[in-house]
PDB file of C-alpha atoms in Angstrom:
ATOM      1  CA  MET A   1     -17.955  19.861  -2.289  1.00  0.00           C
ATOM      2  CA  ALA A   2     -17.732  21.334   1.208  1.00  0.00           C
ATOM      3  CA  LYS A   3     -14.352  20.968   2.822  1.00  0.00           C
ATOM      4  CA  LYS A   4     -14.363  18.393   5.599  1.00  0.00           C
ATOM      5  CA  LYS A   5     -13.690  19.563   9.137  1.00  0.00           C
ATOM      6  CA  TYR A   6     -12.553  17.881  12.270  1.00  0.00           C
ATOM      7  CA  PRO A   7     -15.439  16.331  14.248  1.00  0.00           C
ATOM      8  CA  GLU A   8     -16.946  18.209  17.155  1.00  0.00           C
ATOM      9  CA  ASN A   9     -15.616  17.814  20.709  1.00  0.00           C
ATOM     10  CA  THR A  10     -12.088  17.148  19.494  1.00  0.00           C
ATOM     11  CA  LEU A  11     -10.662  18.393  22.792  1.00  0.00           C
ATOM     12  CA  HIS A  12     -12.436  15.694  24.762  1.00  0.00           C
ATOM     13  CA  PRO A  13      -9.881  13.831  26.924  1.00  0.00           C
ATOM     14  CA  ARG A  14     -10.385  10.652  24.894  1.00  0.00           C
ATOM     15  CA  TYR A  15      -8.727  12.423  21.950  1.00  0.00           C
ATOM     16  CA  TRP A  16      -5.703  13.741  23.885  1.00  0.00           C
ATOM     17  CA  PRO A  17      -3.538  10.709  23.051  1.00  0.00           C
ATOM     18  CA  THR A  18      -4.530  11.138  19.404  1.00  0.00           C
ATOM     19  CA  TRP A  19      -3.437  14.788  19.381  1.00  0.00           C
ATOM     20  CA  LEU A  20      -0.192  13.790  21.074  1.00  0.00           C
ATOM     21  CA  GLY A  21       0.407  11.220  18.344  1.00  0.00           C
ATOM     22  CA  ILE A  22      -0.389  13.743  15.614  1.00  0.00           C
ATOM     23  CA  GLY A  23       2.058  16.164  17.226  1.00  0.00           C
ATOM     24  CA  GLY A  24       4.690  13.443  17.186  1.00  0.00           C
ATOM     25  CA  LEU A  25       4.098  12.828  13.476  1.00  0.00           C
ATOM     26  CA  HIS A  26       4.548  16.553  12.812  1.00  0.00           C
ATOM     27  CA  ILE A  27       7.885  16.477  14.611  1.00  0.00           C
ATOM     28  CA  CYS A  28       8.966  13.365  12.702  1.00  0.00           C
ATOM     29  CA  ALA A  29       8.037  14.984   9.394  1.00  0.00           C
ATOM     30  CA  TRP A  30      10.464  17.874   9.927  1.00  0.00           C
ATOM     31  CA  LEU A  31      13.442  15.920  11.251  1.00  0.00           C
ATOM     32  CA  PRO A  32      16.647  15.867   9.165  1.00  0.00           C
ATOM     33  CA  TRP A  33      16.593  12.935   6.785  1.00  0.00           C
ATOM     34  CA  LYS A  34      19.323  10.932   8.524  1.00  0.00           C
ATOM     35  CA  ALA A  35      17.487  11.357  11.809  1.00  0.00           C
ATOM     36  CA  LYS A  36      14.265  10.108  10.179  1.00  0.00           C
ATOM     37  CA  ILE A  37      16.006   6.972   8.962  1.00  0.00           C
ATOM     38  CA  ALA A  38      17.647   6.307  12.329  1.00  0.00           C
ATOM     39  CA  LEU A  39      14.409   6.875  14.236  1.00  0.00           C
ATOM     40  CA  GLY A  40      12.446   4.769  11.754  1.00  0.00           C
ATOM     41  CA  LYS A  41      14.856   1.878  12.164  1.00  0.00           C
ATOM     42  CA  GLY A  42      14.610   2.288  15.927  1.00  0.00           C
ATOM     43  CA  ILE A  43      10.821   2.061  15.749  1.00  0.00           C
ATOM     44  CA  GLY A  44      11.152  -0.999  13.543  1.00  0.00           C
ATOM     45  CA  GLN A  45      13.518  -2.640  16.027  1.00  0.00           C
ATOM     46  CA  LEU A  46      11.127  -1.944  18.896  1.00  0.00           C
ATOM     47  CA  ALA A  47       8.246  -3.414  16.908  1.00  0.00           C
ATOM     48  CA  LEU A  48      10.334  -6.477  16.090  1.00  0.00           C
ATOM     49  CA  THR A  49      10.975  -6.971  19.786  1.00  0.00           C
ATOM     50  CA  PHE A  50       7.561  -6.224  21.260  1.00  0.00           C
ATOM     51  CA  ALA A  51       4.948  -6.688  18.483  1.00  0.00           C
ATOM     52  CA  ARG A  52       5.038 -10.440  18.857  1.00  0.00           C
ATOM     53  CA  GLU A  53       1.871 -11.199  16.906  1.00  0.00           C
ATOM     54  CA  ARG A  54       2.965  -9.126  13.904  1.00  0.00           C
ATOM     55  CA  ARG A  55       6.420 -10.678  14.084  1.00  0.00           C
ATOM     56  CA  HIS A  56       4.813 -14.116  14.053  1.00  0.00           C
ATOM     57  CA  PHE A  57       2.716 -13.234  10.979  1.00  0.00           C
ATOM     58  CA  THR A  58       5.852 -11.946   9.243  1.00  0.00           C
ATOM     59  CA  GLU A  59       7.861 -15.046  10.110  1.00  0.00           C
ATOM     60  CA  VAL A  60       5.148 -17.342   8.766  1.00  0.00           C
ATOM     61  CA  ASN A  61       4.711 -15.325   5.553  1.00  0.00           C
ATOM     62  CA  ILE A  62       8.413 -15.212   4.817  1.00  0.00           C
ATOM     63  CA  ARG A  63       8.826 -18.915   5.568  1.00  0.00           C
ATOM     64  CA  LEU A  64       6.012 -19.709   3.110  1.00  0.00           C
ATOM     65  CA  ALA A  65       7.117 -17.238   0.436  1.00  0.00           C
ATOM     66  CA  PHE A  66      10.861 -17.943   0.548  1.00  0.00           C
ATOM     67  CA  PRO A  67      11.320 -21.639   1.359  1.00  0.00           C
ATOM     68  CA  GLU A  68      14.604 -21.578  -0.570  1.00  0.00           C
ATOM     69  CA  LYS A  69      16.151 -19.298   2.068  1.00  0.00           C
ATOM     70  CA  SER A  70      17.902 -20.778   5.071  1.00  0.00           C
ATOM     71  CA  PRO A  71      16.386 -20.189   8.534  1.00  0.00           C
ATOM     72  CA  GLU A  72      19.112 -17.599   9.160  1.00  0.00           C
ATOM     73  CA  GLU A  73      18.308 -15.782   5.911  1.00  0.00           C
ATOM     74  CA  GLN A  74      14.591 -15.837   6.700  1.00  0.00           C
ATOM     75  CA  LYS A  75      15.272 -14.410  10.163  1.00  0.00           C
ATOM     76  CA  GLN A  76      17.379 -11.640   8.641  1.00  0.00           C
ATOM     77  CA  LEU A  77      14.622 -10.805   6.147  1.00  0.00           C
ATOM     78  CA  VAL A  78      12.106 -10.587   8.999  1.00  0.00           C
ATOM     79  CA  LYS A  79      14.368  -8.080  10.740  1.00  0.00           C
ATOM     80  CA  GLU A  80      14.933  -6.062   7.570  1.00  0.00           C
ATOM     81  CA  THR A  81      11.176  -6.002   6.991  1.00  0.00           C
ATOM     82  CA  PHE A  82      10.528  -4.413  10.373  1.00  0.00           C
ATOM     83  CA  LEU A  83      13.310  -1.866   9.888  1.00  0.00           C
ATOM     84  CA  ALA A  84      12.050  -0.935   6.416  1.00  0.00           C
ATOM     85  CA  ASN A  85       8.478  -0.526   7.625  1.00  0.00           C
ATOM     86  CA  GLY A  86       9.697   1.513  10.587  1.00  0.00           C
ATOM     87  CA  ILE A  87      11.255   3.919   8.088  1.00  0.00           C
ATOM     88  CA  GLY A  88       7.901   3.805   6.308  1.00  0.00           C
ATOM     89  CA  ILE A  89       6.286   5.441   9.358  1.00  0.00           C
ATOM     90  CA  MET A  90       8.652   8.394   8.906  1.00  0.00           C
ATOM     91  CA  GLU A  91       7.710   8.551   5.232  1.00  0.00           C
ATOM     92  CA  ILE A  92       4.001   8.485   6.062  1.00  0.00           C
ATOM     93  CA  ALA A  93       4.507  11.360   8.505  1.00  0.00           C
ATOM     94  CA  THR A  94       6.385  13.324   5.850  1.00  0.00           C
ATOM     95  CA  SER A  95       3.744  12.762   3.194  1.00  0.00           C
ATOM     96  CA  LEU A  96       0.853  13.712   5.512  1.00  0.00           C
ATOM     97  CA  VAL A  97       2.420  16.834   6.997  1.00  0.00           C
ATOM     98  CA  ARG A  98       4.781  18.415   4.449  1.00  0.00           C
ATOM     99  CA  ASP A  99       4.839  19.553   0.876  1.00  0.00           C
ATOM    100  CA  THR A 100       7.115  16.847  -0.503  1.00  0.00           C
ATOM    101  CA  HIS A 101       8.187  18.474  -3.759  1.00  0.00           C
ATOM    102  CA  PHE A 102      11.707  18.570  -2.305  1.00  0.00           C
ATOM    103  CA  LEU A 103      11.835  14.806  -2.857  1.00  0.00           C
ATOM    104  CA  GLN A 104      11.437  15.108  -6.634  1.00  0.00           C
ATOM    105  CA  GLU A 105      15.168  15.571  -7.120  1.00  0.00           C
ATOM    106  CA  ARG A 106      15.704  12.214  -5.402  1.00  0.00           C
ATOM    107  CA  LEU A 107      13.219  10.351  -7.582  1.00  0.00           C
ATOM    108  CA  THR A 108      13.986   8.160 -10.576  1.00  0.00           C
ATOM    109  CA  PHE A 109      10.737   7.975 -12.576  1.00  0.00           C
ATOM    110  CA  LEU A 110      10.575   5.122 -15.098  1.00  0.00           C
ATOM    111  CA  GLY A 111       7.894   3.928 -17.494  1.00  0.00           C
ATOM    112  CA  LYS A 112       5.954   7.177 -17.890  1.00  0.00           C
ATOM    113  CA  GLU A 113       5.219   6.135 -21.458  1.00  0.00           C
ATOM    114  CA  HIS A 114       3.180   3.162 -20.227  1.00  0.00           C
ATOM    115  CA  PHE A 115       0.983   5.432 -18.124  1.00  0.00           C
ATOM    116  CA  GLU A 116       0.553   7.902 -20.977  1.00  0.00           C
ATOM    117  CA  GLN A 117      -0.280   5.076 -23.383  1.00  0.00           C
ATOM    118  CA  ALA A 118      -3.063   3.918 -21.073  1.00  0.00           C
ATOM    119  CA  ARG A 119      -4.350   7.464 -20.555  1.00  0.00           C
ATOM    120  CA  ALA A 120      -4.494   8.014 -24.312  1.00  0.00           C
ATOM    121  CA  ARG A 121      -7.144   5.285 -24.627  1.00  0.00           C
ATOM    122  CA  GLY A 122      -9.558   7.617 -22.815  1.00  0.00           C
ATOM    123  CA  LYS A 123     -11.233   4.865 -20.784  1.00  0.00           C
ATOM    124  CA  GLY A 124      -9.640   5.522 -17.436  1.00  0.00           C
ATOM    125  CA  VAL A 125      -6.643   3.903 -15.777  1.00  0.00           C
ATOM    126  CA  LEU A 126      -6.594   1.569 -12.796  1.00  0.00           C
ATOM    127  CA  VAL A 127      -3.116   2.001 -11.311  1.00  0.00           C
ATOM    128  CA  MET A 128      -2.347  -1.280  -9.584  1.00  0.00           C
ATOM    129  CA  GLY A 129      -0.226  -0.504  -6.540  1.00  0.00           C
ATOM    130  CA  PHE A 130       0.774  -2.695  -3.630  1.00  0.00           C
ATOM    131  CA  HIS A 131       1.374  -2.532   0.114  1.00  0.00           C
ATOM    132  CA  PHE A 132       5.014  -1.509   0.192  1.00  0.00           C
ATOM    133  CA  SER A 133       6.295   0.526   3.133  1.00  0.00           C
ATOM    134  CA  VAL A 134       6.519   3.622   0.913  1.00  0.00           C
ATOM    135  CA  MET A 135       2.893   3.354  -0.230  1.00  0.00           C
ATOM    136  CA  ASP A 136       1.645   6.634   1.267  1.00  0.00           C
ATOM    137  CA  LEU A 137       4.729   8.508   0.116  1.00  0.00           C
ATOM    138  CA  ALA A 138       4.120   7.123  -3.378  1.00  0.00           C
ATOM    139  CA  GLY A 139       1.237   9.532  -3.859  1.00  0.00           C
ATOM    140  CA  ALA A 140       3.418  12.466  -2.877  1.00  0.00           C
ATOM    141  CA  LEU A 141       6.142  11.373  -5.284  1.00  0.00           C
ATOM    142  CA  HIS A 142       3.634  10.862  -8.081  1.00  0.00           C
ATOM    143  CA  SER A 143       1.399  13.905  -7.525  1.00  0.00           C
ATOM    144  CA  PRO A 144       3.472  16.486  -9.463  1.00  0.00           C
ATOM    145  CA  PHE A 145       3.114  14.224 -12.493  1.00  0.00           C
ATOM    146  CA  HIS A 146      -0.567  13.304 -12.053  1.00  0.00           C
ATOM    147  CA  LYS A 147      -2.863  13.197  -9.018  1.00  0.00           C
ATOM    148  CA  VAL A 148      -4.801   9.975  -8.763  1.00  0.00           C
ATOM    149  CA  ASP A 149      -7.934   8.970  -6.864  1.00  0.00           C
ATOM    150  CA  ILE A 150      -7.478   6.405  -4.111  1.00  0.00           C
ATOM    151  CA  PHE A 151      -9.502   3.873  -2.189  1.00  0.00           C
ATOM    152  CA  TYR A 152      -9.271   4.245   1.578  1.00  0.00           C
ATOM    153  CA  LYS A 153     -10.653   2.620   4.700  1.00  0.00           C
ATOM    154  CA  PRO A 154     -11.767   5.233   7.267  1.00  0.00           C
ATOM    155  CA  HIS A 155     -10.000   5.098  10.618  1.00  0.00           C
ATOM    156  CA  LYS A 156     -12.301   4.489  13.587  1.00  0.00           C
ATOM    157  CA  ASN A 157     -10.767   7.431  15.456  1.00  0.00           C
ATOM    158  CA  LYS A 158     -12.497  10.436  13.874  1.00  0.00           C
ATOM    159  CA  VAL A 159      -9.741  12.924  14.736  1.00  0.00           C
ATOM    160  CA  PHE A 160      -6.966  10.746  13.355  1.00  0.00           C
ATOM    161  CA  ASN A 161      -9.083   9.903  10.317  1.00  0.00           C
ATOM    162  CA  ARG A 162      -9.514  13.574   9.485  1.00  0.00           C
ATOM    163  CA  PHE A 163      -5.792  14.197   9.965  1.00  0.00           C
ATOM    164  CA  ILE A 164      -5.094  11.481   7.385  1.00  0.00           C
ATOM    165  CA  GLU A 165      -7.743  12.801   4.991  1.00  0.00           C
ATOM    166  CA  LYS A 166      -6.367  16.354   5.199  1.00  0.00           C
ATOM    167  CA  GLY A 167      -2.828  15.120   4.598  1.00  0.00           C
ATOM    168  CA  ARG A 168      -3.829  13.056   1.600  1.00  0.00           C
ATOM    169  CA  GLU A 169      -5.780  15.917   0.027  1.00  0.00           C
ATOM    170  CA  ARG A 170      -2.431  17.463  -0.903  1.00  0.00           C
ATOM    171  CA  ASN A 171      -1.183  14.447  -2.826  1.00  0.00           C
ATOM    172  CA  PHE A 172      -4.220  12.604  -4.143  1.00  0.00           C
ATOM    173  CA  GLY A 173      -7.370  13.374  -6.071  1.00  0.00           C
ATOM    174  CA  GLN A 174     -10.680  12.063  -4.790  1.00  0.00           C
ATOM    175  CA  GLN A 175     -10.619   9.770  -1.753  1.00  0.00           C
ATOM    176  CA  ILE A 176     -13.066   6.925  -2.295  1.00  0.00           C
ATOM    177  CA  ASN A 177     -14.394   4.775   0.525  1.00  0.00           C
ATOM    178  CA  TYR A 178     -13.189   1.216  -0.035  1.00  0.00           C
ATOM    179  CA  ARG A 179     -16.815   0.020  -0.113  1.00  0.00           C
ATOM    180  CA  ASP A 180     -17.874   2.622  -2.678  1.00  0.00           C
ATOM    181  CA  LEU A 181     -17.316   0.738  -5.912  1.00  0.00           C
ATOM    182  CA  LYS A 182     -19.938   2.837  -7.692  1.00  0.00           C
ATOM    183  CA  THR A 183     -17.894   6.041  -7.355  1.00  0.00           C
ATOM    184  CA  ALA A 184     -14.710   4.333  -8.521  1.00  0.00           C
ATOM    185  CA  VAL A 185     -16.477   2.965 -11.592  1.00  0.00           C
ATOM    186  CA  ARG A 186     -17.958   6.377 -12.358  1.00  0.00           C
ATOM    187  CA  ARG A 187     -14.566   8.072 -12.085  1.00  0.00           C
ATOM    188  CA  LEU A 188     -12.953   5.534 -14.392  1.00  0.00           C
ATOM    189  CA  ARG A 189     -15.749   5.890 -16.932  1.00  0.00           C
ATOM    190  CA  GLN A 190     -15.027   9.615 -16.867  1.00  0.00           C
ATOM    191  CA  GLY A 191     -11.447   8.855 -17.911  1.00  0.00           C
ATOM    192  CA  GLU A 192      -9.908   9.427 -14.482  1.00  0.00           C
ATOM    193  CA  VAL A 193      -7.120   7.486 -12.764  1.00  0.00           C
ATOM    194  CA  VAL A 194      -7.752   5.360  -9.663  1.00  0.00           C
ATOM    195  CA  TRP A 195      -5.005   3.792  -7.519  1.00  0.00           C
ATOM    196  CA  TYR A 196      -5.964   0.322  -6.314  1.00  0.00           C
ATOM    197  CA  THR A 197      -4.187  -2.281  -4.158  1.00  0.00           C
ATOM    198  CA  PRO A 198      -5.413  -5.880  -4.724  1.00  0.00           C
ATOM    199  CA  ASP A 199      -2.828  -7.716  -2.626  1.00  0.00           C
ATOM    200  CA  GLN A 200      -4.575  -8.616   0.633  1.00  0.00           C
ATOM    201  CA  ASP A 201      -6.724 -11.509   1.812  1.00  0.00           C
ATOM    202  CA  PHE A 202     -10.371 -10.388   2.078  1.00  0.00           C
ATOM    203  CA  GLY A 203     -11.815 -13.869   2.490  1.00  0.00           C
ATOM    204  CA  ARG A 204     -13.247 -16.510   0.201  1.00  0.00           C
ATOM    205  CA  LYS A 205     -16.530 -14.707  -0.607  1.00  0.00           C
ATOM    206  CA  VAL A 206     -14.780 -12.141  -2.826  1.00  0.00           C
ATOM    207  CA  SER A 207     -11.805 -14.247  -3.880  1.00  0.00           C
ATOM    208  CA  VAL A 208     -10.529 -17.155  -5.893  1.00  0.00           C
ATOM    209  CA  PHE A 209      -7.451 -19.185  -5.056  1.00  0.00           C
ATOM    210  CA  ALA A 210      -4.375 -18.492  -7.157  1.00  0.00           C
ATOM    211  CA  PRO A 211      -0.661 -19.118  -6.583  1.00  0.00           C
ATOM    212  CA  PHE A 212       1.277 -16.415  -4.778  1.00  0.00           C
ATOM    213  CA  PHE A 213       4.910 -17.296  -4.087  1.00  0.00           C
ATOM    214  CA  GLY A 214       3.907 -20.897  -4.742  1.00  0.00           C
ATOM    215  CA  VAL A 215       1.127 -20.897  -2.143  1.00  0.00           C
ATOM    216  CA  GLN A 216      -2.560 -21.047  -3.035  1.00  0.00           C
ATOM    217  CA  ALA A 217      -3.739 -17.674  -1.729  1.00  0.00           C
ATOM    218  CA  ALA A 218      -7.165 -16.047  -1.577  1.00  0.00           C
ATOM    219  CA  SER A 219      -6.944 -13.423  -4.326  1.00  0.00           C
ATOM    220  CA  ILE A 220      -9.698 -10.874  -4.839  1.00  0.00           C
ATOM    221  CA  THR A 221     -11.462 -10.754  -8.200  1.00  0.00           C
ATOM    222  CA  MET A 222     -12.324  -7.055  -8.014  1.00  0.00           C
ATOM    223  CA  THR A 223      -9.572  -6.007 -10.430  1.00  0.00           C
ATOM    224  CA  SER A 224     -10.992  -7.916 -13.368  1.00  0.00           C
ATOM    225  CA  ARG A 225     -14.532  -6.994 -12.325  1.00  0.00           C
ATOM    226  CA  ILE A 226     -13.715  -3.277 -12.464  1.00  0.00           C
ATOM    227  CA  VAL A 227     -12.156  -3.650 -15.909  1.00  0.00           C
ATOM    228  CA  ARG A 228     -15.219  -5.501 -17.207  1.00  0.00           C
ATOM    229  CA  MET A 229     -17.459  -2.672 -15.988  1.00  0.00           C
ATOM    230  CA  THR A 230     -15.347   0.210 -17.298  1.00  0.00           C
ATOM    231  CA  GLY A 231     -13.011  -0.970 -20.066  1.00  0.00           C
ATOM    232  CA  CYS A 232     -10.141   0.778 -18.265  1.00  0.00           C
ATOM    233  CA  SER A 233      -6.479  -0.153 -18.576  1.00  0.00           C
ATOM    234  CA  VAL A 234      -4.625  -1.737 -15.654  1.00  0.00           C
ATOM    235  CA  VAL A 235      -1.121  -0.338 -15.152  1.00  0.00           C
ATOM    236  CA  PRO A 236       1.036  -1.865 -12.395  1.00  0.00           C
ATOM    237  CA  VAL A 237       3.329   0.499 -10.496  1.00  0.00           C
ATOM    238  CA  ARG A 238       6.125  -0.020  -8.037  1.00  0.00           C
ATOM    239  CA  VAL A 239       7.575   2.530  -5.646  1.00  0.00           C
ATOM    240  CA  HIS A 240      10.702   1.511  -3.772  1.00  0.00           C
ATOM    241  CA  ARG A 241      13.159   3.177  -1.452  1.00  0.00           C
ATOM    242  CA  ASN A 242      16.615   2.562  -2.854  1.00  0.00           C
ATOM    243  CA  LYS A 243      19.394   0.914  -0.873  1.00  0.00           C
ATOM    244  CA  ASP A 244      20.878   4.280   0.085  1.00  0.00           C
ATOM    245  CA  ASP A 245      17.723   5.083   2.126  1.00  0.00           C
ATOM    246  CA  PHE A 246      17.781   8.507   0.467  1.00  0.00           C
ATOM    247  CA  THR A 247      16.510   8.118  -3.097  1.00  0.00           C
ATOM    248  CA  TYR A 248      13.427   6.479  -4.613  1.00  0.00           C
ATOM    249  CA  THR A 249      12.359   4.681  -7.769  1.00  0.00           C
ATOM    250  CA  LEU A 250       8.843   4.898  -9.179  1.00  0.00           C
ATOM    251  CA  GLU A 251       8.191   2.693 -12.187  1.00  0.00           C
ATOM    252  CA  PHE A 252       5.124   2.040 -14.300  1.00  0.00           C
ATOM    253  CA  LEU A 253       5.004  -1.331 -16.002  1.00  0.00           C
ATOM    254  CA  PRO A 254       3.219  -1.964 -19.314  1.00  0.00           C
ATOM    255  CA  PRO A 255      -0.584  -2.312 -19.039  1.00  0.00           C
ATOM    256  CA  LEU A 256      -1.826  -5.845 -18.412  1.00  0.00           C
ATOM    257  CA  GLU A 257      -2.558  -7.662 -21.662  1.00  0.00           C
ATOM    258  CA  TYR A 258      -5.486  -9.988 -22.388  1.00  0.00           C
ATOM    259  CA  PHE A 259      -7.060  -8.833 -19.134  1.00  0.00           C
ATOM    260  CA  PRO A 260      -9.643  -9.751 -18.102  1.00  0.00           C
ATOM    261  CA  SER A 261      -9.521 -13.155 -19.725  1.00  0.00           C
ATOM    262  CA  GLY A 262     -12.986 -14.292 -18.658  1.00  0.00           C
ATOM    263  CA  ASP A 263     -11.476 -16.691 -16.123  1.00  0.00           C
ATOM    264  CA  ASP A 264     -11.120 -15.243 -12.613  1.00  0.00           C
ATOM    265  CA  VAL A 265      -8.394 -17.697 -11.618  1.00  0.00           C
ATOM    266  CA  VAL A 266      -6.311 -16.868 -14.697  1.00  0.00           C
ATOM    267  CA  ASP A 267      -6.758 -13.151 -14.019  1.00  0.00           C
ATOM    268  CA  ALA A 268      -5.870 -13.469 -10.332  1.00  0.00           C
ATOM    269  CA  THR A 269      -2.804 -15.513 -11.260  1.00  0.00           C
ATOM    270  CA  GLN A 270      -1.654 -12.800 -13.646  1.00  0.00           C
ATOM    271  CA  VAL A 271      -2.077 -10.133 -10.969  1.00  0.00           C
ATOM    272  CA  ASN A 272      -0.240 -12.237  -8.374  1.00  0.00           C
ATOM    273  CA  GLN A 273       2.644 -12.825 -10.772  1.00  0.00           C
ATOM    274  CA  VAL A 274       3.090  -9.084 -11.178  1.00  0.00           C
ATOM    275  CA  ILE A 275       2.942  -8.527  -7.416  1.00  0.00           C
ATOM    276  CA  GLU A 276       5.473 -11.272  -6.788  1.00  0.00           C
ATOM    277  CA  LYS A 277       7.833  -9.899  -9.432  1.00  0.00           C
ATOM    278  CA  LEU A 278       7.820  -6.442  -7.842  1.00  0.00           C
ATOM    279  CA  ILE A 279       8.146  -7.730  -4.283  1.00  0.00           C
ATOM    280  CA  ARG A 280      11.273  -9.677  -5.196  1.00  0.00           C
ATOM    281  CA  ILE A 281      13.053  -6.418  -6.101  1.00  0.00           C
ATOM    282  CA  HIS A 282      12.993  -5.285  -2.449  1.00  0.00           C
ATOM    283  CA  PRO A 283      11.239  -8.026  -0.443  1.00  0.00           C
ATOM    284  CA  GLU A 284      11.994  -6.323   2.875  1.00  0.00           C
ATOM    285  CA  GLN A 285       9.858  -3.319   1.901  1.00  0.00           C
ATOM    286  CA  TYR A 286       6.664  -5.331   1.527  1.00  0.00           C
ATOM    287  CA  LEU A 287       4.076  -5.292   4.336  1.00  0.00           C
ATOM    288  CA  TRP A 288       4.505  -8.905   5.403  1.00  0.00           C
ATOM    289  CA  MET A 289       2.928  -8.125   8.794  1.00  0.00           C
ATOM    290  CA  HIS A 290      -0.630  -8.976   7.713  1.00  0.00           C
ATOM    291  CA  ARG A 291      -2.002 -12.509   7.381  1.00  0.00           C
ATOM    292  CA  ARG A 292      -1.699 -12.828   3.630  1.00  0.00           C
ATOM    293  CA  PHE A 293      -2.430 -16.573   3.676  1.00  0.00           C
ATOM    294  CA  LYS A 294      -5.123 -16.636   6.372  1.00  0.00           C
ATOM    295  CA  THR A 295      -7.853 -18.133   4.129  1.00  0.00           C
ATOM    296  CA  ARG A 296      -7.102 -21.734   3.163  1.00  0.00           C
ATOM    297  CA  PRO A 297      -8.589 -23.439   0.078  1.00  0.00           C
ATOM    298  CA  ASP A 298     -10.190 -26.026   2.322  1.00  0.00           C
ATOM    299  CA  PRO A 299     -11.949 -24.423   5.316  1.00  0.00           C
ATOM    300  CA  GLU A 300     -10.994 -27.485   7.322  1.00  0.00           C
ATOM    301  CA  ASP A 301      -7.263 -26.908   6.757  1.00  0.00           C
ATOM    302  CA  PRO A 302      -5.441 -25.647   9.860  1.00  0.00           C
ATOM    303  CA  SER A 303      -4.341 -22.019   9.851  1.00  0.00           C
ATOM    304  CA  TYR A 304      -0.765 -21.247   8.899  1.00  0.00           C
ATOM    305  CA  TYR A 305      -0.730 -18.756  11.766  1.00  0.00           C
TER     306      TYR A 305
END
């Protein structure tokens, strides 16, 4: 396969802000670690202050997901979420720009046996990841052990999109367009490993409603569909930044059992239960900024947002 290049006319003035941003990410990637954390928290604090729409989405999500928390505790979790995801920007920069093997000594890797058990079946493995702030860095942490294929949504800015693609080439296997189910199925049938994140609201046409933190949430059925087509194993994984903001934990859970069941709601409920379990370990590191509950069971119901 020919190596992808940057699009033509990349020096057109419309791309100058993009190049400036890419330069900034390069600088961030090489900062001392303590400076990364401080800058990341600063970015998170700025976003908390000025990104009012995203703050509103986060406030609504946390209020729905953690009704047992007091208003003060919910407010604190909103703040911690923005700070954690600000640090995540520094981690994304690091994973896209640098060889991150230096992070291996900071990684606690648990549950390798579950991954190896699934691989031994020879029918491919669907690694079920989720939108934590360390998601991009997860590939870099995992790549010395095994490079996996990933789904991705191309960025509209062609220069920035190619920057991301080039950065991910170091840490991942094949990059599969999120609409290209055929390639993902083929790779799994070949016994390969594909990383997949089924934790966002893509609307009622591709979803069923299943409980997520006690709320009926639109939950995509693609996970069980892929398994039916390939016979692959589904292995959940979590990647969290530890409380010291310096070390990481990557853990594979046992493969999903009795999956798919033949009932999309049952399957979606099982997936959501796993997601919820892993979020509760470090709830502030989840990407609460998107409208997770935007699709209501009854189209006539008012929006939560």
